[in-house]
PDB file of C-alpha atoms in Angstrom:
ATOM      1  CA  MET A 195      -3.943  24.675   1.543  1.00 65.00           C
ATOM      2  CA  THR A 196      -7.525  23.705   2.313  1.00 77.00           C
ATOM      3  CA  LEU A 197      -8.943  20.568   0.739  1.00 82.00           C
ATOM      4  CA  THR A 198     -11.467  21.681  -1.854  1.00 88.00           C
ATOM      5  CA  ASP A 199     -13.621  19.988  -4.471  1.00 92.00           C
ATOM      6  CA  GLY A 200     -11.582  18.832  -7.418  1.00 93.00           C
ATOM      7  CA  THR A 201      -9.550  16.075  -8.973  1.00 95.00           C
ATOM      8  CA  TYR A 202      -6.077  15.415  -7.596  1.00 94.00           C
ATOM      9  CA  ARG A 203      -3.148  13.394  -8.919  1.00 95.00           C
ATOM     10  CA  LEU A 204      -1.565  10.854  -6.566  1.00 96.00           C
ATOM     11  CA  GLY A 205       1.887   9.298  -6.709  1.00 96.00           C
ATOM     12  CA  PRO A 206       5.409   9.445  -5.300  1.00 97.00           C
ATOM     13  CA  SER A 207       5.591  13.196  -5.988  1.00 95.00           C
ATOM     14  CA  THR A 208       2.623  13.798  -3.655  1.00 95.00           C
ATOM     15  CA  GLY A 209       3.132  11.202  -0.942  1.00 96.00           C
ATOM     16  CA  ARG A 210       4.218   7.737   0.132  1.00 97.00           C
ATOM     17  CA  LEU A 211       2.666   4.280  -0.019  1.00 97.00           C
ATOM     18  CA  LEU A 212       4.072   1.766   2.481  1.00 96.00           C
ATOM     19  CA  ILE A 213       3.522  -1.884   3.387  1.00 93.00           C
ATOM     20  CA  LYS A 214       4.388  -2.906   6.940  1.00 92.00           C
ATOM     21  CA  THR A 215       4.866  -6.555   7.793  1.00 87.00           C
ATOM     22  CA  GLY A 216       5.073  -8.385  11.114  1.00 82.00           C
ATOM     23  CA  ARG A 217       6.553 -11.716  12.161  1.00 73.00           C
ATOM     24  CA  ALA A 218       4.982 -14.929  13.392  1.00 68.00           C
ATOM     25  CA  GLY A 219       6.133 -18.392  14.413  1.00 57.00           C
ATOM     26  CA  LEU A 220       8.532 -19.713  17.000  1.00 51.00           C
ATOM     27  CA  GLY A 221      11.524 -18.093  15.270  1.00 50.00           C
ATOM     28  CA  ARG A 222      10.010 -14.614  15.027  1.00 52.00           C
ATOM     29  CA  LYS A 223      12.789 -13.111  17.164  1.00 57.00           C
ATOM     30  CA  ALA A 224      15.277 -13.899  14.382  1.00 59.00           C
ATOM     31  CA  GLY A 225      13.394 -12.076  11.621  1.00 66.00           C
ATOM     32  CA  HIS A 226      12.568  -8.454  10.900  1.00 68.00           C
ATOM     33  CA  ASP A 227       9.413  -6.375  10.773  1.00 79.00           C
ATOM     34  CA  LEU A 228       9.680  -4.806   7.333  1.00 83.00           C
ATOM     35  CA  THR A 229       8.697  -1.454   5.896  1.00 89.00           C
ATOM     36  CA  ILE A 230       8.354  -1.786   2.120  1.00 90.00           C
ATOM     37  CA  GLU A 231       7.743   1.248  -0.091  1.00 95.00           C
ATOM     38  CA  ALA A 232       6.055   1.351  -3.494  1.00 96.00           C
ATOM     39  CA  THR A 233       8.336   3.605  -5.551  1.00 96.00           C
ATOM     40  CA  ARG A 234       6.248   3.614  -8.762  1.00 97.00           C
ATOM     41  CA  TRP A 235       2.543   4.178  -8.258  1.00 97.00           C
ATOM     42  CA  SER A 236      -0.100   6.558  -9.529  1.00 97.00           C
ATOM     43  CA  GLY A 237      -3.695   7.425  -8.972  1.00 96.00           C
ATOM     44  CA  GLU A 238      -6.383  10.009  -8.856  1.00 96.00           C
ATOM     45  CA  ALA A 239      -8.730  11.244  -6.156  1.00 95.00           C
ATOM     46  CA  VAL A 240     -11.969  13.021  -6.981  1.00 95.00           C
ATOM     47  CA  VAL A 241     -12.942  15.055  -3.914  1.00 93.00           C
ATOM     48  CA  ALA A 242     -16.461  16.310  -3.168  1.00 94.00           C
ATOM     49  CA  VAL A 243     -16.052  17.865   0.300  1.00 90.00           C
ATOM     50  CA  SER A 244     -19.745  18.500   0.982  1.00 91.00           C
ATOM     51  CA  ASP A 245     -20.850  15.193  -0.597  1.00 93.00           C
ATOM     52  CA  PRO A 246     -18.309  12.459   0.318  1.00 92.00           C
ATOM     53  CA  GLY A 247     -20.373   9.888  -1.597  1.00 93.00           C
ATOM     54  CA  GLY A 248     -19.449  11.791  -4.767  1.00 95.00           C
ATOM     55  CA  SER A 249     -15.758  11.279  -4.032  1.00 96.00           C
ATOM     56  CA  SER A 250     -13.665   8.469  -5.475  1.00 97.00           C
ATOM     57  CA  VAL A 251     -10.109   7.151  -5.510  1.00 97.00           C
ATOM     58  CA  HIS A 252      -8.190   4.810  -7.727  1.00 97.00           C
ATOM     59  CA  VAL A 253      -4.554   3.799  -7.354  1.00 98.00           C
ATOM     60  CA  SER A 254      -2.264   1.529  -9.366  1.00 98.00           C
ATOM     61  CA  VAL A 255       1.042   0.189  -8.009  1.00 97.00           C
ATOM     62  CA  GLU A 256       3.796  -1.424 -10.072  1.00 96.00           C
ATOM     63  CA  THR A 257       4.570  -4.649  -8.197  1.00 92.00           C
ATOM     64  CA  GLY A 258       8.194  -4.557  -9.347  1.00 90.00           C
ATOM     65  CA  SER A 259       8.682  -1.200  -7.613  1.00 93.00           C
ATOM     66  CA  LEU A 260       8.457  -2.512  -4.049  1.00 90.00           C
ATOM     67  CA  GLU A 261      11.642  -1.659  -2.129  1.00 90.00           C
ATOM     68  CA  VAL A 262      12.568  -2.638   1.425  1.00 85.00           C
ATOM     69  CA  ARG A 263      13.177   0.599   3.332  1.00 89.00           C
ATOM     70  CA  GLU A 264      13.562  -0.668   6.873  1.00 82.00           C
ATOM     71  CA  GLY A 265      13.852  -3.842   8.897  1.00 79.00           C
ATOM     72  CA  THR A 266      13.373  -3.574  12.642  1.00 76.00           C
ATOM     73  CA  GLY A 267      13.755  -6.208  15.325  1.00 74.00           C
ATOM     74  CA  GLY A 268      15.629  -9.389  14.620  1.00 68.00           C
ATOM     75  CA  LEU A 269      18.859 -10.740  15.991  1.00 66.00           C
ATOM     76  CA  LYS A 270      21.032  -8.808  13.538  1.00 74.00           C
ATOM     77  CA  PRO A 271      20.599  -5.716  11.358  1.00 73.00           C
ATOM     78  CA  LEU A 272      19.042  -6.036   7.904  1.00 76.00           C
ATOM     79  CA  THR A 273      21.805  -6.029   5.270  1.00 78.00           C
ATOM     80  CA  ASP A 274      21.802  -4.958   1.609  1.00 82.00           C
ATOM     81  CA  ALA A 275      22.011  -8.659   0.701  1.00 81.00           C
ATOM     82  CA  ASP A 276      18.905  -9.287   2.832  1.00 76.00           C
ATOM     83  CA  ARG A 277      17.083  -6.452   1.022  1.00 77.00           C
ATOM     84  CA  ALA A 278      18.013  -7.893  -2.384  1.00 79.00           C
ATOM     85  CA  GLU A 279      16.842 -11.381  -1.348  1.00 77.00           C
ATOM     86  CA  ILE A 280      13.520 -10.001  -0.056  1.00 76.00           C
ATOM     87  CA  LYS A 281      12.980  -8.137  -3.349  1.00 76.00           C
ATOM     88  CA  ARG A 282      13.633 -11.368  -5.296  1.00 76.00           C
ATOM     89  CA  THR A 283      11.244 -13.259  -3.023  1.00 73.00           C
ATOM     90  CA  LEU A 284       8.480 -10.673  -3.567  1.00 72.00           C
ATOM     91  CA  GLY A 285       8.499 -11.504  -7.274  1.00 66.00           C
ATOM     92  CA  ASP A 286       8.131 -15.262  -6.748  1.00 65.00           C
ATOM     93  CA  ARG A 287       5.021 -17.167  -7.848  1.00 54.00           C
ATOM     94  CA  ALA A 288       3.948 -17.841  -4.228  1.00 54.00           C
ATOM     95  CA  LEU A 289       4.054 -14.145  -3.405  1.00 73.00           C
ATOM     96  CA  LEU A 290       3.283 -11.482  -6.026  1.00 81.00           C
ATOM     97  CA  HIS A 291       4.387 -13.217  -9.244  1.00 83.00           C
ATOM     98  CA  ILE A 292       5.177  -9.892 -10.853  1.00 86.00           C
ATOM     99  CA  ALA A 293       5.802 -11.291 -14.337  1.00 86.00           C
ATOM    100  CA  GLU A 294       2.126 -12.241 -14.734  1.00 91.00           C
ATOM    101  CA  HIS A 295       0.674  -9.571 -12.438  1.00 92.00           C
ATOM    102  CA  PRO A 296       2.673  -6.346 -12.901  1.00 93.00           C
ATOM    103  CA  THR A 297       0.178  -4.130 -11.054  1.00 96.00           C
ATOM    104  CA  ILE A 298      -1.866  -3.981  -7.884  1.00 96.00           C
ATOM    105  CA  THR A 299      -4.955  -1.788  -8.115  1.00 98.00           C
ATOM    106  CA  PHE A 300      -7.406  -0.210  -5.700  1.00 98.00           C
ATOM    107  CA  ARG A 301     -10.673   1.332  -6.876  1.00 98.00           C
ATOM    108  CA  SER A 302     -13.082   2.897  -4.404  1.00 98.00           C
ATOM    109  CA  THR A 303     -16.714   1.844  -4.252  1.00 98.00           C
ATOM    110  CA  GLY A 304     -17.780   4.359  -1.585  1.00 97.00           C
ATOM    111  CA  VAL A 305     -16.442   7.214   0.529  1.00 97.00           C
ATOM    112  CA  THR A 306     -17.889   8.359   3.861  1.00 96.00           C
ATOM    113  CA  GLY A 307     -16.905  10.879   6.521  1.00 94.00           C
ATOM    114  CA  THR A 308     -15.168  14.238   6.391  1.00 91.00           C
ATOM    115  CA  PRO A 309     -11.737  15.431   5.215  1.00 88.00           C
ATOM    116  CA  GLU A 310     -10.635  15.111   8.869  1.00 92.00           C
ATOM    117  CA  SER A 311     -11.874  11.513   9.370  1.00 95.00           C
ATOM    118  CA  PHE A 312     -12.977   9.287   6.509  1.00 96.00           C
ATOM    119  CA  GLU A 313     -13.366   5.728   5.263  1.00 97.00           C
ATOM    120  CA  ILE A 314     -12.917   4.553   1.710  1.00 98.00           C
ATOM    121  CA  ALA A 315     -14.492   1.211   0.796  1.00 98.00           C
ATOM    122  CA  GLY A 316     -13.083  -0.317  -2.334  1.00 98.00           C
ATOM    123  CA  ASP A 317     -11.901  -3.250  -4.358  1.00 98.00           C
ATOM    124  CA  LEU A 318      -8.257  -4.294  -4.129  1.00 98.00           C
ATOM    125  CA  THR A 319      -6.884  -6.446  -6.960  1.00 97.00           C
ATOM    126  CA  ILE A 320      -3.712  -8.439  -6.339  1.00 95.00           C
ATOM    127  CA  LYS A 321      -2.562 -11.338  -8.535  1.00 93.00           C
ATOM    128  CA  GLY A 322      -5.762 -11.079 -10.570  1.00 94.00           C
ATOM    129  CA  ARG A 323      -7.974 -11.564  -7.503  1.00 96.00           C
ATOM    130  CA  THR A 324     -10.301  -8.807  -6.329  1.00 98.00           C
ATOM    131  CA  HIS A 325     -11.640  -8.490  -2.785  1.00 98.00           C
ATOM    132  CA  PRO A 326     -13.114  -5.630  -0.730  1.00 98.00           C
ATOM    133  CA  VAL A 327     -10.924  -3.523   1.567  1.00 98.00           C
ATOM    134  CA  THR A 328     -11.711  -0.573   3.813  1.00 98.00           C
ATOM    135  CA  VAL A 329      -9.192   2.260   4.082  1.00 98.00           C
ATOM    136  CA  HIS A 330      -9.334   4.362   7.265  1.00 98.00           C
ATOM    137  CA  GLY A 331      -8.047   7.916   6.970  1.00 96.00           C
ATOM    138  CA  LYS A 332      -7.477  11.184   8.755  1.00 96.00           C
ATOM    139  CA  GLY A 333      -6.648  14.626   7.472  1.00 92.00           C
ATOM    140  CA  ASN A 334      -5.872  18.071   8.734  1.00 90.00           C
ATOM    141  CA  GLY A 335      -8.530  19.660   6.509  1.00 73.00           C
ATOM    142  CA  GLY A 336      -5.802  20.517   4.027  1.00 72.00           C
ATOM    143  CA  SER A 337      -3.155  18.755   2.022  1.00 76.00           C
ATOM    144  CA  LEU A 338      -1.970  16.313   4.713  1.00 88.00           C
ATOM    145  CA  LEU A 339      -3.868  13.024   4.545  1.00 93.00           C
ATOM    146  CA  ARG A 340      -2.869   9.756   6.222  1.00 96.00           C
ATOM    147  CA  GLY A 341      -4.512   6.392   6.314  1.00 97.00           C
ATOM    148  CA  TRP A 342      -4.220   2.650   6.514  1.00 98.00           C
ATOM    149  CA  ALA A 343      -5.857  -0.642   5.633  1.00 98.00           C
ATOM    150  CA  THR A 344      -5.259  -4.171   6.833  1.00 97.00           C
ATOM    151  CA  VAL A 345      -4.716  -6.754   4.102  1.00 96.00           C
ATOM    152  CA  THR A 346      -4.744 -10.504   4.773  1.00 95.00           C
ATOM    153  CA  GLN A 347      -2.306 -11.877   2.198  1.00 91.00           C
ATOM    154  CA  SER A 348      -3.825 -15.365   1.929  1.00 91.00           C
ATOM    155  CA  THR A 349      -7.147 -13.843   0.800  1.00 95.00           C
ATOM    156  CA  TRP A 350      -5.378 -12.885  -2.449  1.00 92.00           C
ATOM    157  CA  GLY A 351      -3.542 -16.202  -2.821  1.00 88.00           C
ATOM    158  CA  ILE A 352      -0.295 -14.891  -1.355  1.00 86.00           C
ATOM    159  CA  LYS A 353       1.506 -17.392   0.818  1.00 80.00           C
ATOM    160  CA  PRO A 354       3.288 -15.418   3.565  1.00 76.00           C
ATOM    161  CA  TYR A 355       7.047 -15.884   3.385  1.00 69.00           C
ATOM    162  CA  ALA A 356       8.392 -18.627   5.673  1.00 64.00           C
ATOM    163  CA  ALA A 357      11.881 -19.859   6.543  1.00 61.00           C
ATOM    164  CA  PHE A 358      13.461 -22.449   8.803  1.00 56.00           C
ATOM    165  CA  LEU A 359      10.726 -25.006   8.085  1.00 49.00           C
ATOM    166  CA  GLY A 360       8.045 -22.472   8.994  1.00 49.00           C
ATOM    167  CA  ALA A 361       9.516 -21.529  12.375  1.00 48.00           C
ATOM    168  CA  LEU A 362       9.977 -17.984  11.045  1.00 56.00           C
ATOM    169  CA  ARG A 363       7.288 -16.496   8.840  1.00 64.00           C
ATOM    170  CA  LEU A 364       5.636 -13.234   8.005  1.00 76.00           C
ATOM    171  CA  ALA A 365       2.277 -12.667   9.634  1.00 83.00           C
ATOM    172  CA  ASP A 366      -0.609 -13.159   7.199  1.00 88.00           C
ATOM    173  CA  GLU A 367      -1.921  -9.645   7.893  1.00 91.00           C
ATOM    174  CA  VAL A 368       0.029  -6.679   6.597  1.00 93.00           C
ATOM    175  CA  ARG A 369      -0.734  -3.004   7.070  1.00 94.00           C
ATOM    176  CA  VAL A 370      -0.804  -0.756   4.021  1.00 97.00           C
ATOM    177  CA  GLU A 371      -0.266   2.912   4.901  1.00 97.00           C
ATOM    178  CA  PHE A 372      -0.418   6.061   2.826  1.00 96.00           C
ATOM    179  CA  GLU A 373       0.546   9.643   3.420  1.00 96.00           C
ATOM    180  CA  VAL A 374      -0.339  12.476   1.049  1.00 93.00           C
ATOM    181  CA  VAL A 375       1.717  15.562   1.834  1.00 93.00           C
ATOM    182  CA  ARG A 376       0.895  17.702  -1.193  1.00 89.00           C
ATOM    183  CA  LEU A 377      -2.231  18.128  -3.268  1.00 84.00           C
ATOM    184  CA  GLU A 378      -1.557  18.214  -6.996  1.00 90.00           C
ATOM    185  CA  PRO A 379      -4.683  19.229  -8.963  1.00 91.00           C
ATOM    186  CA  VAL A 380      -5.233  17.505 -12.306  1.00 89.00           C
ATOM    187  CA  ASP A 381      -5.480  20.078 -15.060  1.00 77.00           C
ATOM    188  CA  ARG A 382      -8.632  19.490 -17.047  1.00 62.00           C
ATOM    189  CA  PRO A 383      -9.084  21.183 -20.441  1.00 55.00           C
ATOM    190  CA  GLU A 384     -11.925  23.685 -20.609  1.00 53.00           C
ATOM    191  CA  ARG A 385     -14.947  22.468 -22.574  1.00 50.00           C
TER     192      ARG A 385
END
């Protein structure tokens, strides 16, 4: 399917949204690099192929839907108990404080490039704080779109997780990745 002008629905039925963390500190060999998936998210992309500036994207992620999918590295494999503890930690006040901030949102402010190579500038809101982010993307000219953005947690008031008196901690920068594998047009009523 070729990417054409239109409005497309985004969410778990059309692709994946992942957060990839790294480790820092003297004890980094003990920890894991994590892949965390947003399991409940939605959005919409308005595509204007010949006029990228007329394109837009907005996405909303339920913070309580973040699930640890993989943990690589470390001295021992990631266990189910580890996954449960990480999920609890994500909801803490120092991290995402999901009770007060149940969603993370991204709203584009500008789109440049082509369906094969594009950038989306936008505003990312986490924990009630909004800051600019640039998403870098690539496509095959059709329904496969991939991209990433680097997010510095402390910019949004997130204190990267630390253990063992700070000897093991998550790196402040995380990589947010997306993959759209299927285009799902939004049905608009005729006027």
